[in-house]
Amino acid sequence: MTGFVLTLLRLIFLALLFIFVWQVSRSMSRHVGSITPSQKRTKNEIVFVRSESQAGQSYVIKDALTLGRSPDADVLLDDPYASEFHLRLVSEDDRLTLHDLGSTNGTYLNGRRVTNPVVLSKSDSLQVGKTVIEVR
């Protein structure tokens, strides 16, 4: 009789294990199937929110973008408090990273001065002098 009970318990265990694995695979396939191509690939964009002459301008960052007062910068900042090469934004693996390039007056992220590279999130606010830039 004990052999029969052990066999029955093993079958119940295997059935429960099968149901568990089936539910997990179903859940994972729903999750993976629900991600659309637009969700997989986000564009990293910045928009000038407050600036004396650049408000409303936007830039999509594909690889890297250098901002500063120098004509050699990728984006020319019309702000007397910006350094020649003030900051660099790097887009890599769907992440946007901010690098301050040793600016004199500093770069501020959400009100805090940035000294080391930092990964940005959507709706973060960057400030360079009087210029405010939003990450979208």
C-alpha atoms as a PDB file:
ATOM      1  CA  MET A   1       0.000   0.000   0.000  1.00  0.00           C
ATOM      2  CA  THR A   2       2.816   2.448   0.793  1.00  0.00           C
ATOM      3  CA  GLY A   3       4.292   1.960  -2.689  1.00  0.00           C
ATOM      4  CA  PHE A   4       0.953   2.994  -4.200  1.00  0.00           C
ATOM      5  CA  VAL A   5       0.771   6.151  -2.028  1.00  0.00           C
ATOM      6  CA  LEU A   6       4.341   7.140  -2.924  1.00  0.00           C
ATOM      7  CA  THR A   7       3.624   6.693  -6.640  1.00  0.00           C
ATOM      8  CA  LEU A   8       0.439   8.765  -6.282  1.00  0.00           C
ATOM      9  CA  LEU A   9       2.332  11.532  -4.451  1.00  0.00           C
ATOM     10  CA  ARG A  10       5.008  11.554  -7.172  1.00  0.00           C
ATOM     11  CA  LEU A  11       2.358  11.911  -9.885  1.00  0.00           C
ATOM     12  CA  ILE A  12       0.670  14.757  -7.993  1.00  0.00           C
ATOM     13  CA  PHE A  13       4.056  16.459  -7.566  1.00  0.00           C
ATOM     14  CA  LEU A  14       4.836  16.127 -11.280  1.00  0.00           C
ATOM     15  CA  ALA A  15       1.389  17.486 -12.209  1.00  0.00           C
ATOM     16  CA  LEU A  16       1.850  20.513  -9.945  1.00  0.00           C
ATOM     17  CA  LEU A  17       5.356  21.081 -11.330  1.00  0.00           C
ATOM     18  CA  PHE A  18       4.005  20.924 -14.882  1.00  0.00           C
ATOM     19  CA  ILE A  19       1.236  23.445 -14.052  1.00  0.00           C
ATOM     20  CA  PHE A  20       3.780  25.791 -12.441  1.00  0.00           C
ATOM     21  CA  VAL A  21       6.168  25.685 -15.437  1.00  0.00           C
ATOM     22  CA  TRP A  22       3.237  26.125 -17.843  1.00  0.00           C
ATOM     23  CA  GLN A  23       1.978  29.211 -15.958  1.00  0.00           C
ATOM     24  CA  VAL A  24       5.451  30.775 -15.824  1.00  0.00           C
ATOM     25  CA  SER A  25       6.023  30.234 -19.554  1.00  0.00           C
ATOM     26  CA  ARG A  26       2.555  31.646 -20.342  1.00  0.00           C
ATOM     27  CA  SER A  27       3.259  34.722 -18.236  1.00  0.00           C
ATOM     28  CA  MET A  28       6.650  35.271 -19.855  1.00  0.00           C
ATOM     29  CA  SER A  29       5.281  34.892 -23.383  1.00  0.00           C
ATOM     30  CA  ARG A  30       2.580  37.481 -22.628  1.00  0.00           C
ATOM     31  CA  HIS A  31       5.163  39.889 -21.286  1.00  0.00           C
ATOM     32  CA  VAL A  32       7.574  39.452 -24.197  1.00  0.00           C
ATOM     33  CA  GLY A  33       4.767  39.582 -26.743  1.00  0.00           C
ATOM     34  CA  SER A  34       3.386  42.814 -25.295  1.00  0.00           C
ATOM     35  CA  ILE A  35       6.577  44.814 -25.969  1.00  0.00           C
ATOM     36  CA  THR A  36       6.215  46.706 -29.216  1.00  0.00           C
ATOM     37  CA  PRO A  37       9.222  47.831 -31.291  1.00  0.00           C
ATOM     38  CA  SER A  38       8.633  51.445 -30.218  1.00  0.00           C
ATOM     39  CA  GLN A  39       8.971  50.407 -26.566  1.00  0.00           C
ATOM     40  CA  LYS A  40      12.182  48.509 -27.246  1.00  0.00           C
ATOM     41  CA  ARG A  41      13.907  51.431 -28.906  1.00  0.00           C
ATOM     42  CA  THR A  42      13.427  54.806 -27.278  1.00  0.00           C
ATOM     43  CA  LYS A  43      14.786  57.989 -28.702  1.00  0.00           C
ATOM     44  CA  ASN A  44      16.841  60.193 -26.476  1.00  0.00           C
ATOM     45  CA  GLU A  45      15.802  63.778 -27.007  1.00  0.00           C
ATOM     46  CA  ILE A  46      16.504  67.045 -25.243  1.00  0.00           C
ATOM     47  CA  VAL A  47      14.391  70.177 -25.441  1.00  0.00           C
ATOM     48  CA  PHE A  48      15.415  73.690 -24.454  1.00  0.00           C
ATOM     49  CA  VAL A  49      12.711  74.755 -22.014  1.00  0.00           C
ATOM     50  CA  ARG A  50      14.087  78.062 -20.807  1.00  0.00           C
ATOM     51  CA  SER A  51      16.627  80.057 -22.760  1.00  0.00           C
ATOM     52  CA  GLU A  52      16.843  83.651 -23.972  1.00  0.00           C
ATOM     53  CA  SER A  53      17.210  82.604 -27.606  1.00  0.00           C
ATOM     54  CA  GLN A  54      16.906  78.809 -27.848  1.00  0.00           C
ATOM     55  CA  ALA A  55      13.616  77.970 -26.108  1.00  0.00           C
ATOM     56  CA  GLY A  56      11.676  75.293 -27.955  1.00  0.00           C
ATOM     57  CA  GLN A  57      14.646  73.857 -29.850  1.00  0.00           C
ATOM     58  CA  SER A  58      15.021  70.098 -29.611  1.00  0.00           C
ATOM     59  CA  TYR A  59      17.780  67.642 -30.493  1.00  0.00           C
ATOM     60  CA  VAL A  60      17.743  63.867 -30.819  1.00  0.00           C
ATOM     61  CA  ILE A  61      20.931  62.287 -29.499  1.00  0.00           C
ATOM     62  CA  LYS A  62      21.952  59.312 -31.628  1.00  0.00           C
ATOM     63  CA  ASP A  63      25.525  58.786 -30.393  1.00  0.00           C
ATOM     64  CA  ALA A  64      27.012  61.762 -28.570  1.00  0.00           C
ATOM     65  CA  LEU A  65      26.355  65.476 -28.469  1.00  0.00           C
ATOM     66  CA  THR A  66      28.612  68.179 -27.021  1.00  0.00           C
ATOM     67  CA  LEU A  67      27.033  71.405 -25.786  1.00  0.00           C
ATOM     68  CA  GLY A  68      28.930  74.628 -25.170  1.00  0.00           C
ATOM     69  CA  ARG A  69      29.655  78.189 -26.286  1.00  0.00           C
ATOM     70  CA  SER A  70      32.341  77.147 -28.759  1.00  0.00           C
ATOM     71  CA  PRO A  71      31.434  77.199 -32.446  1.00  0.00           C
ATOM     72  CA  ASP A  72      33.066  73.748 -32.561  1.00  0.00           C
ATOM     73  CA  ALA A  73      30.504  72.289 -30.118  1.00  0.00           C
ATOM     74  CA  ASP A  74      27.718  70.173 -31.625  1.00  0.00           C
ATOM     75  CA  VAL A  75      25.106  72.435 -30.022  1.00  0.00           C
ATOM     76  CA  LEU A  76      26.042  76.066 -29.559  1.00  0.00           C
ATOM     77  CA  LEU A  77      24.722  77.370 -26.219  1.00  0.00           C
ATOM     78  CA  ASP A  78      23.765  81.028 -26.275  1.00  0.00           C
ATOM     79  CA  ASP A  79      24.439  81.523 -22.577  1.00  0.00           C
ATOM     80  CA  PRO A  80      27.253  83.655 -21.130  1.00  0.00           C
ATOM     81  CA  TYR A  81      27.567  81.271 -18.155  1.00  0.00           C
ATOM     82  CA  ALA A  82      28.280  78.217 -20.346  1.00  0.00           C
ATOM     83  CA  SER A  83      31.847  77.036 -20.894  1.00  0.00           C
ATOM     84  CA  GLU A  84      33.328  76.584 -24.375  1.00  0.00           C
ATOM     85  CA  PHE A  85      32.708  72.821 -24.114  1.00  0.00           C
ATOM     86  CA  HIS A  86      30.343  72.533 -21.187  1.00  0.00           C
ATOM     87  CA  LEU A  87      28.829  69.039 -21.247  1.00  0.00           C
ATOM     88  CA  ARG A  88      28.490  65.911 -23.348  1.00  0.00           C
ATOM     89  CA  LEU A  89      25.407  63.732 -23.682  1.00  0.00           C
ATOM     90  CA  VAL A  90      26.084  60.138 -24.741  1.00  0.00           C
ATOM     91  CA  SER A  91      23.359  57.804 -25.979  1.00  0.00           C
ATOM     92  CA  GLU A  92      24.269  54.158 -25.589  1.00  0.00           C
ATOM     93  CA  ASP A  93      22.114  51.041 -25.114  1.00  0.00           C
ATOM     94  CA  ASP A  94      18.948  53.165 -24.878  1.00  0.00           C
ATOM     95  CA  ARG A  95      20.490  55.128 -21.997  1.00  0.00           C
ATOM     96  CA  LEU A  96      21.432  58.776 -21.981  1.00  0.00           C
ATOM     97  CA  THR A  97      24.481  59.689 -19.906  1.00  0.00           C
ATOM     98  CA  LEU A  98      25.510  63.211 -18.896  1.00  0.00           C
ATOM     99  CA  HIS A  99      29.220  64.087 -18.618  1.00  0.00           C
ATOM    100  CA  ASP A 100      30.231  67.514 -17.312  1.00  0.00           C
ATOM    101  CA  LEU A 101      33.381  68.529 -19.179  1.00  0.00           C
ATOM    102  CA  GLY A 102      34.992  70.440 -16.316  1.00  0.00           C
ATOM    103  CA  SER A 103      32.801  73.497 -16.751  1.00  0.00           C
ATOM    104  CA  THR A 104      33.554  76.555 -14.655  1.00  0.00           C
ATOM    105  CA  ASN A 105      29.984  77.288 -13.516  1.00  0.00           C
ATOM    106  CA  GLY A 106      28.866  73.661 -13.395  1.00  0.00           C
ATOM    107  CA  THR A 107      26.054  71.578 -14.795  1.00  0.00           C
ATOM    108  CA  TYR A 108      23.026  70.947 -12.613  1.00  0.00           C
ATOM    109  CA  LEU A 109      20.730  67.926 -12.800  1.00  0.00           C
ATOM    110  CA  ASN A 110      17.388  68.477 -11.076  1.00  0.00           C
ATOM    111  CA  GLY A 111      18.994  71.215  -8.962  1.00  0.00           C
ATOM    112  CA  ARG A 112      22.117  69.265  -7.951  1.00  0.00           C
ATOM    113  CA  ARG A 113      25.570  69.884  -9.338  1.00  0.00           C
ATOM    114  CA  VAL A 114      26.960  67.062 -11.474  1.00  0.00           C
ATOM    115  CA  THR A 115      30.610  66.111 -10.981  1.00  0.00           C
ATOM    116  CA  ASN A 116      30.621  62.505 -12.229  1.00  0.00           C
ATOM    117  CA  PRO A 117      28.891  60.926 -15.238  1.00  0.00           C
ATOM    118  CA  VAL A 118      25.237  60.233 -14.478  1.00  0.00           C
ATOM    119  CA  VAL A 119      22.518  58.312 -16.336  1.00  0.00           C
ATOM    120  CA  LEU A 120      19.543  60.511 -17.174  1.00  0.00           C
ATOM    121  CA  SER A 121      15.847  59.658 -17.048  1.00  0.00           C
ATOM    122  CA  LYS A 122      12.908  61.049 -18.968  1.00  0.00           C
ATOM    123  CA  SER A 123      11.764  64.460 -17.646  1.00  0.00           C
ATOM    124  CA  ASP A 124      15.101  65.179 -15.932  1.00  0.00           C
ATOM    125  CA  SER A 125      15.990  68.860 -15.923  1.00  0.00           C
ATOM    126  CA  LEU A 126      19.500  70.084 -16.805  1.00  0.00           C
ATOM    127  CA  GLN A 127      20.640  73.604 -16.083  1.00  0.00           C
ATOM    128  CA  VAL A 128      23.603  75.355 -17.643  1.00  0.00           C
ATOM    129  CA  GLY A 129      23.762  78.964 -16.476  1.00  0.00           C
ATOM    130  CA  LYS A 130      20.332  80.431 -17.263  1.00  0.00           C
ATOM    131  CA  THR A 131      19.499  77.699 -19.793  1.00  0.00           C
ATOM    132  CA  VAL A 132      17.185  74.870 -18.723  1.00  0.00           C
ATOM    133  CA  ILE A 133      17.048  71.697 -20.817  1.00  0.00           C
ATOM    134  CA  GLU A 134      14.568  68.829 -20.361  1.00  0.00           C
ATOM    135  CA  VAL A 135      15.194  65.179 -21.247  1.00  0.00           C
ATOM    136  CA  ARG A 136      12.370  63.586 -23.207  1.00  0.00           C
END
